[in-house]
Amino acid sequence: MSRIGTALIDRLYVRGTVVAVEPATPRMRRIVISAPGLDWKPGQHVCVAAGGPMTRRAYSIWDYDGASIELRVLDHGDGPGARWARAVRPDEEVLFGRPEGTLVTRPSPYHVFAGEETAAVAFGPMLRALEDAPVYGVIEADTPDDRLPVDLTWRFREGAPAASSATLVAAVRELSLPDEPGTAYVAGEARTVQAVRAHLVRERGWPRRSVITKPFWTPGRKGLD
């Protein structure tokens, strides 16, 4: 850490302390970090220094109460982010950036959400913040044990890979949506995100600007593991 200097670290990161670590699902950890005074919009993420200040991994914020942020981190793969989430313990210091990201709701006649387990962490607070507009959507997970309390349709892969998931695209294709476009929020594995966007734009005729995408991970790509 000293190699890049304390002053630079303090410009890049907020220093927090881990308050709690516990299972959220069998494959997901709930990690609460002290973080007073942040400006957060539901759907945004923080970049955690996982494995050192120059190794950043982005995690959606499940909740923020003005004093601490709650992350829910899926244990998948063996990258630095997954290793950090498995090893971190209460009372440890954590460096993380301030909340950022454009995966936030916008005014729309209706909203569509599509993604897998990692997307569910962002979708939960986004849905809680919505008021009256109709909502449609589907979340794919490996098994029912992976569900978070997110009020959308859930589908299950039952051991099939999450990357390039044809079953999620099929589930979005089955959604009965109004004739006019709304706003879609598509997040999760990068290739699946591209396929869902292609369906909405090419098959349903939505404008690209109406589909907000956020690829969180894809196999073999450094920084998205």
PDB file of C-alpha atoms in Angstrom:
ATOM      1  CA  MET A   1       0.000   0.000   0.000  1.00  0.00           C
ATOM      2  CA  SER A   2       2.842   2.368   0.777  1.00  0.00           C
ATOM      3  CA  ARG A   3       4.192   2.047  -2.768  1.00  0.00           C
ATOM      4  CA  ILE A   4       1.511   4.360  -4.152  1.00  0.00           C
ATOM      5  CA  GLY A   5       1.487   6.648  -1.113  1.00  0.00           C
ATOM      6  CA  THR A   6      -0.985   7.335   1.646  1.00  0.00           C
ATOM      7  CA  ALA A   7      -2.038  10.703   0.184  1.00  0.00           C
ATOM      8  CA  LEU A   8      -2.958   9.131  -3.158  1.00  0.00           C
ATOM      9  CA  ILE A   9      -4.845   6.315  -1.444  1.00  0.00           C
ATOM     10  CA  ASP A  10      -6.869   8.842   0.535  1.00  0.00           C
ATOM     11  CA  ARG A  11      -7.775  10.675  -2.686  1.00  0.00           C
ATOM     12  CA  LEU A  12      -8.860   7.490  -4.433  1.00  0.00           C
ATOM     13  CA  TYR A  13     -10.583   5.649  -1.608  1.00  0.00           C
ATOM     14  CA  VAL A  14     -12.800   5.890   1.437  1.00  0.00           C
ATOM     15  CA  ARG A  15     -11.547   3.964   4.470  1.00  0.00           C
ATOM     16  CA  GLY A  16     -14.146   1.808   6.137  1.00  0.00           C
ATOM     17  CA  THR A  17     -14.269  -0.967   8.699  1.00  0.00           C
ATOM     18  CA  VAL A  18     -16.086  -4.240   8.223  1.00  0.00           C
ATOM     19  CA  VAL A  19     -19.016  -4.358  10.637  1.00  0.00           C
ATOM     20  CA  ALA A  20     -20.521  -7.751   9.792  1.00  0.00           C
ATOM     21  CA  VAL A  21     -19.989 -10.741   7.515  1.00  0.00           C
ATOM     22  CA  GLU A  22     -22.549 -13.515   7.182  1.00  0.00           C
ATOM     23  CA  PRO A  23     -24.246 -15.680   4.550  1.00  0.00           C
ATOM     24  CA  ALA A  24     -27.025 -14.054   2.529  1.00  0.00           C
ATOM     25  CA  THR A  25     -27.578 -17.246   0.508  1.00  0.00           C
ATOM     26  CA  PRO A  26     -25.472 -20.426   0.370  1.00  0.00           C
ATOM     27  CA  ARG A  27     -23.331 -18.822  -2.381  1.00  0.00           C
ATOM     28  CA  MET A  28     -23.546 -15.142  -1.446  1.00  0.00           C
ATOM     29  CA  ARG A  29     -21.984 -13.236   1.454  1.00  0.00           C
ATOM     30  CA  ARG A  30     -23.499 -10.235   3.180  1.00  0.00           C
ATOM     31  CA  ILE A  31     -20.698  -7.766   3.961  1.00  0.00           C
ATOM     32  CA  VAL A  32     -21.475  -4.586   5.908  1.00  0.00           C
ATOM     33  CA  ILE A  33     -18.858  -1.791   5.937  1.00  0.00           C
ATOM     34  CA  SER A  34     -18.925   1.458   7.906  1.00  0.00           C
ATOM     35  CA  ALA A  35     -19.344   4.342   5.455  1.00  0.00           C
ATOM     36  CA  PRO A  36     -20.875   7.536   6.842  1.00  0.00           C
ATOM     37  CA  GLY A  37     -21.684  10.516   4.658  1.00  0.00           C
ATOM     38  CA  LEU A  38     -21.912   8.904   1.210  1.00  0.00           C
ATOM     39  CA  ASP A  39     -24.142  10.052  -1.659  1.00  0.00           C
ATOM     40  CA  TRP A  40     -25.801   6.934  -3.128  1.00  0.00           C
ATOM     41  CA  LYS A  41     -28.473   6.231  -5.722  1.00  0.00           C
ATOM     42  CA  PRO A  42     -30.071   2.759  -5.766  1.00  0.00           C
ATOM     43  CA  GLY A  43     -28.369   0.634  -8.417  1.00  0.00           C
ATOM     44  CA  GLN A  44     -24.938   2.212  -8.007  1.00  0.00           C
ATOM     45  CA  HIS A  45     -21.828   0.312  -6.957  1.00  0.00           C
ATOM     46  CA  VAL A  46     -18.573   0.843  -5.104  1.00  0.00           C
ATOM     47  CA  CYS A  47     -15.136  -0.308  -6.246  1.00  0.00           C
ATOM     48  CA  VAL A  48     -13.444  -2.236  -3.446  1.00  0.00           C
ATOM     49  CA  ALA A  49      -9.669  -2.580  -3.224  1.00  0.00           C
ATOM     50  CA  ALA A  50      -9.701  -6.370  -3.198  1.00  0.00           C
ATOM     51  CA  GLY A  51      -6.156  -7.688  -2.858  1.00  0.00           C
ATOM     52  CA  GLY A  52      -4.475  -4.270  -2.721  1.00  0.00           C
ATOM     53  CA  PRO A  53      -5.268  -0.661  -3.692  1.00  0.00           C
ATOM     54  CA  MET A  54      -4.530  -1.261  -7.391  1.00  0.00           C
ATOM     55  CA  THR A  55      -6.887  -4.260  -7.660  1.00  0.00           C
ATOM     56  CA  ARG A  56     -10.391  -2.869  -7.825  1.00  0.00           C
ATOM     57  CA  ARG A  57     -13.591  -4.896  -8.008  1.00  0.00           C
ATOM     58  CA  ALA A  58     -17.051  -3.354  -8.349  1.00  0.00           C
ATOM     59  CA  TYR A  59     -19.907  -4.470  -6.109  1.00  0.00           C
ATOM     60  CA  SER A  60     -23.486  -3.214  -6.168  1.00  0.00           C
ATOM     61  CA  ILE A  61     -24.774  -1.709  -2.935  1.00  0.00           C
ATOM     62  CA  TRP A  62     -27.726  -3.675  -1.587  1.00  0.00           C
ATOM     63  CA  ASP A  63     -28.562  -1.032   1.010  1.00  0.00           C
ATOM     64  CA  TYR A  64     -27.202   2.114   2.644  1.00  0.00           C
ATOM     65  CA  ASP A  65     -28.500   3.554   5.917  1.00  0.00           C
ATOM     66  CA  GLY A  66     -26.323   6.664   6.046  1.00  0.00           C
ATOM     67  CA  ALA A  67     -23.761   4.995   8.291  1.00  0.00           C
ATOM     68  CA  SER A  68     -22.838   1.727   6.554  1.00  0.00           C
ATOM     69  CA  ILE A  69     -23.112   0.094   3.152  1.00  0.00           C
ATOM     70  CA  GLU A  70     -24.343  -3.457   2.706  1.00  0.00           C
ATOM     71  CA  LEU A  71     -22.838  -5.537  -0.106  1.00  0.00           C
ATOM     72  CA  ARG A  72     -23.976  -8.974  -1.212  1.00  0.00           C
ATOM     73  CA  VAL A  73     -21.133 -10.704  -3.004  1.00  0.00           C
ATOM     74  CA  LEU A  74     -21.600 -13.887  -5.030  1.00  0.00           C
ATOM     75  CA  ASP A  75     -18.889 -16.490  -4.510  1.00  0.00           C
ATOM     76  CA  HIS A  76     -18.070 -17.514  -8.068  1.00  0.00           C
ATOM     77  CA  GLY A  77     -14.682 -18.155  -9.618  1.00  0.00           C
ATOM     78  CA  ASP A  78     -11.325 -17.655  -7.962  1.00  0.00           C
ATOM     79  CA  GLY A  79     -10.427 -14.071  -8.874  1.00  0.00           C
ATOM     80  CA  PRO A  80      -9.186 -11.495  -6.358  1.00  0.00           C
ATOM     81  CA  GLY A  81     -12.707 -10.269  -5.654  1.00  0.00           C
ATOM     82  CA  ALA A  82     -14.023 -13.724  -4.805  1.00  0.00           C
ATOM     83  CA  ARG A  83     -10.986 -14.445  -2.639  1.00  0.00           C
ATOM     84  CA  TRP A  84     -11.439 -11.141  -0.789  1.00  0.00           C
ATOM     85  CA  ALA A  85     -15.106 -11.796  -0.103  1.00  0.00           C
ATOM     86  CA  ARG A  86     -14.357 -15.267   1.257  1.00  0.00           C
ATOM     87  CA  ALA A  87     -11.531 -14.086   3.508  1.00  0.00           C
ATOM     88  CA  VAL A  88     -12.717 -10.708   4.858  1.00  0.00           C
ATOM     89  CA  ARG A  89     -13.691 -10.581   8.532  1.00  0.00           C
ATOM     90  CA  PRO A  90     -15.282  -8.050  10.941  1.00  0.00           C
ATOM     91  CA  ASP A  91     -13.030  -5.232  12.192  1.00  0.00           C
ATOM     92  CA  GLU A  92     -10.799  -5.323   9.079  1.00  0.00           C
ATOM     93  CA  GLU A  93     -10.142  -2.061   7.233  1.00  0.00           C
ATOM     94  CA  VAL A  94     -11.491  -1.886   3.676  1.00  0.00           C
ATOM     95  CA  LEU A  95     -10.638   0.666   1.003  1.00  0.00           C
ATOM     96  CA  PHE A  96     -13.414   1.486  -1.464  1.00  0.00           C
ATOM     97  CA  GLY A  97     -14.397   4.229  -3.881  1.00  0.00           C
ATOM     98  CA  ARG A  98     -17.453   6.410  -3.544  1.00  0.00           C
ATOM     99  CA  PRO A  99     -20.724   5.169  -5.078  1.00  0.00           C
ATOM    100  CA  GLU A 100     -20.827   5.500  -8.858  1.00  0.00           C
ATOM    101  CA  GLY A 101     -22.528   4.119 -11.946  1.00  0.00           C
ATOM    102  CA  THR A 102     -25.381   4.838 -14.355  1.00  0.00           C
ATOM    103  CA  LEU A 103     -27.454   1.727 -13.597  1.00  0.00           C
ATOM    104  CA  VAL A 104     -30.151   3.818 -11.928  1.00  0.00           C
ATOM    105  CA  THR A 105     -33.829   4.165 -12.714  1.00  0.00           C
ATOM    106  CA  ARG A 106     -35.106   6.973 -14.902  1.00  0.00           C
ATOM    107  CA  PRO A 107     -38.664   8.288 -15.435  1.00  0.00           C
ATOM    108  CA  SER A 108     -40.464   5.831 -17.697  1.00  0.00           C
ATOM    109  CA  PRO A 109     -43.993   4.561 -18.441  1.00  0.00           C
ATOM    110  CA  TYR A 110     -42.799   1.154 -17.237  1.00  0.00           C
ATOM    111  CA  HIS A 111     -39.585  -0.657 -16.275  1.00  0.00           C
ATOM    112  CA  VAL A 112     -38.090  -3.995 -17.326  1.00  0.00           C
ATOM    113  CA  PHE A 113     -35.363  -5.756 -15.327  1.00  0.00           C
ATOM    114  CA  ALA A 114     -33.331  -8.719 -16.611  1.00  0.00           C
ATOM    115  CA  GLY A 115     -30.218 -10.356 -15.175  1.00  0.00           C
ATOM    116  CA  GLU A 116     -28.844 -13.118 -12.988  1.00  0.00           C
ATOM    117  CA  GLU A 117     -27.678 -13.457  -9.375  1.00  0.00           C
ATOM    118  CA  THR A 118     -25.184 -10.586  -9.519  1.00  0.00           C
ATOM    119  CA  ALA A 119     -27.780  -8.299 -11.097  1.00  0.00           C
ATOM    120  CA  ALA A 120     -30.285  -9.079  -8.339  1.00  0.00           C
ATOM    121  CA  VAL A 121     -28.130  -7.139  -5.863  1.00  0.00           C
ATOM    122  CA  ALA A 122     -28.514  -3.950  -7.916  1.00  0.00           C
ATOM    123  CA  PHE A 123     -32.146  -4.596  -8.859  1.00  0.00           C
ATOM    124  CA  GLY A 124     -33.328  -4.985  -5.253  1.00  0.00           C
ATOM    125  CA  PRO A 125     -32.735  -1.372  -4.172  1.00  0.00           C
ATOM    126  CA  MET A 126     -33.796  -0.033  -7.586  1.00  0.00           C
ATOM    127  CA  LEU A 127     -37.168  -1.743  -7.225  1.00  0.00           C
ATOM    128  CA  ARG A 128     -37.573  -0.561  -3.635  1.00  0.00           C
ATOM    129  CA  ALA A 129     -37.068   3.029  -4.799  1.00  0.00           C
ATOM    130  CA  LEU A 130     -39.691   2.894  -7.563  1.00  0.00           C
ATOM    131  CA  GLU A 131     -43.130   4.307  -6.913  1.00  0.00           C
ATOM    132  CA  ASP A 132     -46.061   3.820  -9.285  1.00  0.00           C
ATOM    133  CA  ALA A 133     -44.769   2.781 -12.720  1.00  0.00           C
ATOM    134  CA  PRO A 134     -45.461  -0.841 -13.756  1.00  0.00           C
ATOM    135  CA  VAL A 135     -42.558  -3.284 -13.458  1.00  0.00           C
ATOM    136  CA  TYR A 136     -41.765  -6.405 -15.491  1.00  0.00           C
ATOM    137  CA  GLY A 137     -38.744  -8.633 -15.369  1.00  0.00           C
ATOM    138  CA  VAL A 138     -36.954 -11.858 -14.707  1.00  0.00           C
ATOM    139  CA  ILE A 139     -33.911 -12.921 -12.711  1.00  0.00           C
ATOM    140  CA  GLU A 140     -32.111 -16.154 -13.436  1.00  0.00           C
ATOM    141  CA  ALA A 141     -30.268 -18.043 -10.686  1.00  0.00           C
ATOM    142  CA  ASP A 142     -28.693 -21.436 -10.408  1.00  0.00           C
ATOM    143  CA  THR A 143     -31.130 -22.866  -7.846  1.00  0.00           C
ATOM    144  CA  PRO A 144     -33.977 -21.572  -5.644  1.00  0.00           C
ATOM    145  CA  ASP A 145     -31.476 -21.322  -2.765  1.00  0.00           C
ATOM    146  CA  ASP A 146     -29.809 -18.422  -4.625  1.00  0.00           C
ATOM    147  CA  ARG A 147     -32.870 -16.171  -4.492  1.00  0.00           C
ATOM    148  CA  LEU A 148     -32.712 -12.759  -2.849  1.00  0.00           C
ATOM    149  CA  PRO A 149     -35.862 -10.898  -1.708  1.00  0.00           C
ATOM    150  CA  VAL A 150     -36.445  -9.251  -5.096  1.00  0.00           C
ATOM    151  CA  ASP A 151     -40.018  -9.178  -6.368  1.00  0.00           C
ATOM    152  CA  LEU A 152     -39.520 -10.329  -9.969  1.00  0.00           C
ATOM    153  CA  THR A 153     -40.049 -13.631 -11.773  1.00  0.00           C
ATOM    154  CA  TRP A 154     -37.245 -16.095 -10.983  1.00  0.00           C
ATOM    155  CA  ARG A 155     -35.954 -18.815 -13.313  1.00  0.00           C
ATOM    156  CA  PHE A 156     -33.351 -21.456 -12.461  1.00  0.00           C
ATOM    157  CA  ARG A 157     -30.477 -22.891 -14.499  1.00  0.00           C
ATOM    158  CA  GLU A 158     -30.052 -26.024 -12.337  1.00  0.00           C
ATOM    159  CA  GLY A 159     -26.332 -26.338 -13.064  1.00  0.00           C
ATOM    160  CA  ALA A 160     -26.234 -24.841 -16.563  1.00  0.00           C
ATOM    161  CA  PRO A 161     -23.634 -22.054 -17.046  1.00  0.00           C
ATOM    162  CA  ALA A 162     -24.619 -18.442 -16.417  1.00  0.00           C
ATOM    163  CA  ALA A 163     -22.407 -17.244 -19.290  1.00  0.00           C
ATOM    164  CA  SER A 164     -24.209 -16.832 -22.633  1.00  0.00           C
ATOM    165  CA  SER A 165     -27.429 -17.954 -20.969  1.00  0.00           C
ATOM    166  CA  ALA A 166     -30.038 -18.790 -23.575  1.00  0.00           C
ATOM    167  CA  THR A 167     -32.585 -19.505 -20.848  1.00  0.00           C
ATOM    168  CA  LEU A 168     -32.530 -15.914 -19.580  1.00  0.00           C
ATOM    169  CA  VAL A 169     -33.003 -14.568 -23.109  1.00  0.00           C
ATOM    170  CA  ALA A 170     -35.903 -16.983 -23.601  1.00  0.00           C
ATOM    171  CA  ALA A 171     -37.488 -15.837 -20.335  1.00  0.00           C
ATOM    172  CA  VAL A 172     -37.276 -12.174 -21.403  1.00  0.00           C
ATOM    173  CA  ARG A 173     -38.740 -13.122 -24.792  1.00  0.00           C
ATOM    174  CA  GLU A 174     -41.735 -14.610 -22.971  1.00  0.00           C
ATOM    175  CA  LEU A 175     -42.499 -11.378 -21.082  1.00  0.00           C
ATOM    176  CA  SER A 176     -45.790  -9.802 -22.145  1.00  0.00           C
ATOM    177  CA  LEU A 177     -44.846  -6.124 -22.453  1.00  0.00           C
ATOM    178  CA  PRO A 178     -46.798  -3.080 -23.642  1.00  0.00           C
ATOM    179  CA  ASP A 179     -46.504  -2.217 -27.334  1.00  0.00           C
ATOM    180  CA  GLU A 180     -44.517   0.970 -26.731  1.00  0.00           C
ATOM    181  CA  PRO A 181     -40.982   0.740 -25.251  1.00  0.00           C
ATOM    182  CA  GLY A 182     -40.326   1.519 -21.619  1.00  0.00           C
ATOM    183  CA  THR A 183     -36.891   1.444 -19.987  1.00  0.00           C
ATOM    184  CA  ALA A 184     -34.943  -1.784 -19.525  1.00  0.00           C
ATOM    185  CA  TYR A 185     -32.124  -2.427 -17.069  1.00  0.00           C
ATOM    186  CA  VAL A 186     -30.026  -5.418 -18.115  1.00  0.00           C
ATOM    187  CA  ALA A 187     -27.102  -6.513 -15.945  1.00  0.00           C
ATOM    188  CA  GLY A 188     -24.942  -9.512 -15.118  1.00  0.00           C
ATOM    189  CA  GLU A 189     -22.722 -11.690 -17.310  1.00  0.00           C
ATOM    190  CA  ALA A 190     -21.494  -9.671 -20.290  1.00  0.00           C
ATOM    191  CA  ARG A 191     -22.431 -11.994 -23.157  1.00  0.00           C
ATOM    192  CA  THR A 192     -25.892 -12.631 -21.744  1.00  0.00           C
ATOM    193  CA  VAL A 193     -26.397  -8.884 -21.318  1.00  0.00           C
ATOM    194  CA  GLN A 194     -25.553  -8.406 -25.007  1.00  0.00           C
ATOM    195  CA  ALA A 195     -28.012 -11.125 -26.028  1.00  0.00           C
ATOM    196  CA  VAL A 196     -30.877  -9.641 -23.998  1.00  0.00           C
ATOM    197  CA  ARG A 197     -30.203  -6.182 -25.411  1.00  0.00           C
ATOM    198  CA  ALA A 198     -30.149  -7.620 -28.936  1.00  0.00           C
ATOM    199  CA  HIS A 199     -33.559  -9.197 -28.328  1.00  0.00           C
ATOM    200  CA  LEU A 200     -35.089  -5.938 -27.110  1.00  0.00           C
ATOM    201  CA  VAL A 201     -33.597  -3.843 -29.910  1.00  0.00           C
ATOM    202  CA  ARG A 202     -33.842  -6.217 -32.875  1.00  0.00           C
ATOM    203  CA  GLU A 203     -36.884  -8.298 -32.063  1.00  0.00           C
ATOM    204  CA  ARG A 204     -39.013  -5.831 -30.115  1.00  0.00           C
ATOM    205  CA  GLY A 205     -37.821  -2.703 -31.908  1.00  0.00           C
ATOM    206  CA  TRP A 206     -36.744  -0.772 -28.831  1.00  0.00           C
ATOM    207  CA  PRO A 207     -34.408   2.207 -29.240  1.00  0.00           C
ATOM    208  CA  ARG A 208     -30.926   1.427 -27.916  1.00  0.00           C
ATOM    209  CA  ARG A 209     -31.124   4.402 -25.572  1.00  0.00           C
ATOM    210  CA  SER A 210     -34.032   2.703 -23.796  1.00  0.00           C
ATOM    211  CA  VAL A 211     -31.881  -0.274 -22.775  1.00  0.00           C
ATOM    212  CA  ILE A 212     -29.425   0.460 -19.948  1.00  0.00           C
ATOM    213  CA  THR A 213     -26.803  -2.261 -19.659  1.00  0.00           C
ATOM    214  CA  LYS A 214     -24.207  -3.117 -17.042  1.00  0.00           C
ATOM    215  CA  PRO A 215     -21.899  -6.117 -17.571  1.00  0.00           C
ATOM    216  CA  PHE A 216     -20.614  -7.212 -14.159  1.00  0.00           C
ATOM    217  CA  TRP A 217     -18.505 -10.216 -15.161  1.00  0.00           C
ATOM    218  CA  THR A 218     -17.590 -12.672 -17.881  1.00  0.00           C
ATOM    219  CA  PRO A 219     -15.365 -15.761 -17.802  1.00  0.00           C
ATOM    220  CA  GLY A 220     -11.674 -15.121 -18.361  1.00  0.00           C
ATOM    221  CA  ARG A 221     -11.787 -11.332 -18.473  1.00  0.00           C
ATOM    222  CA  LYS A 222      -9.601  -9.661 -15.872  1.00  0.00           C
ATOM    223  CA  GLY A 223     -11.475  -7.090 -13.836  1.00  0.00           C
ATOM    224  CA  LEU A 224     -14.817  -8.747 -14.589  1.00  0.00           C
ATOM    225  CA  ASP A 225     -14.322 -11.842 -12.490  1.00  0.00           C
TER     226      ASP A 225
END
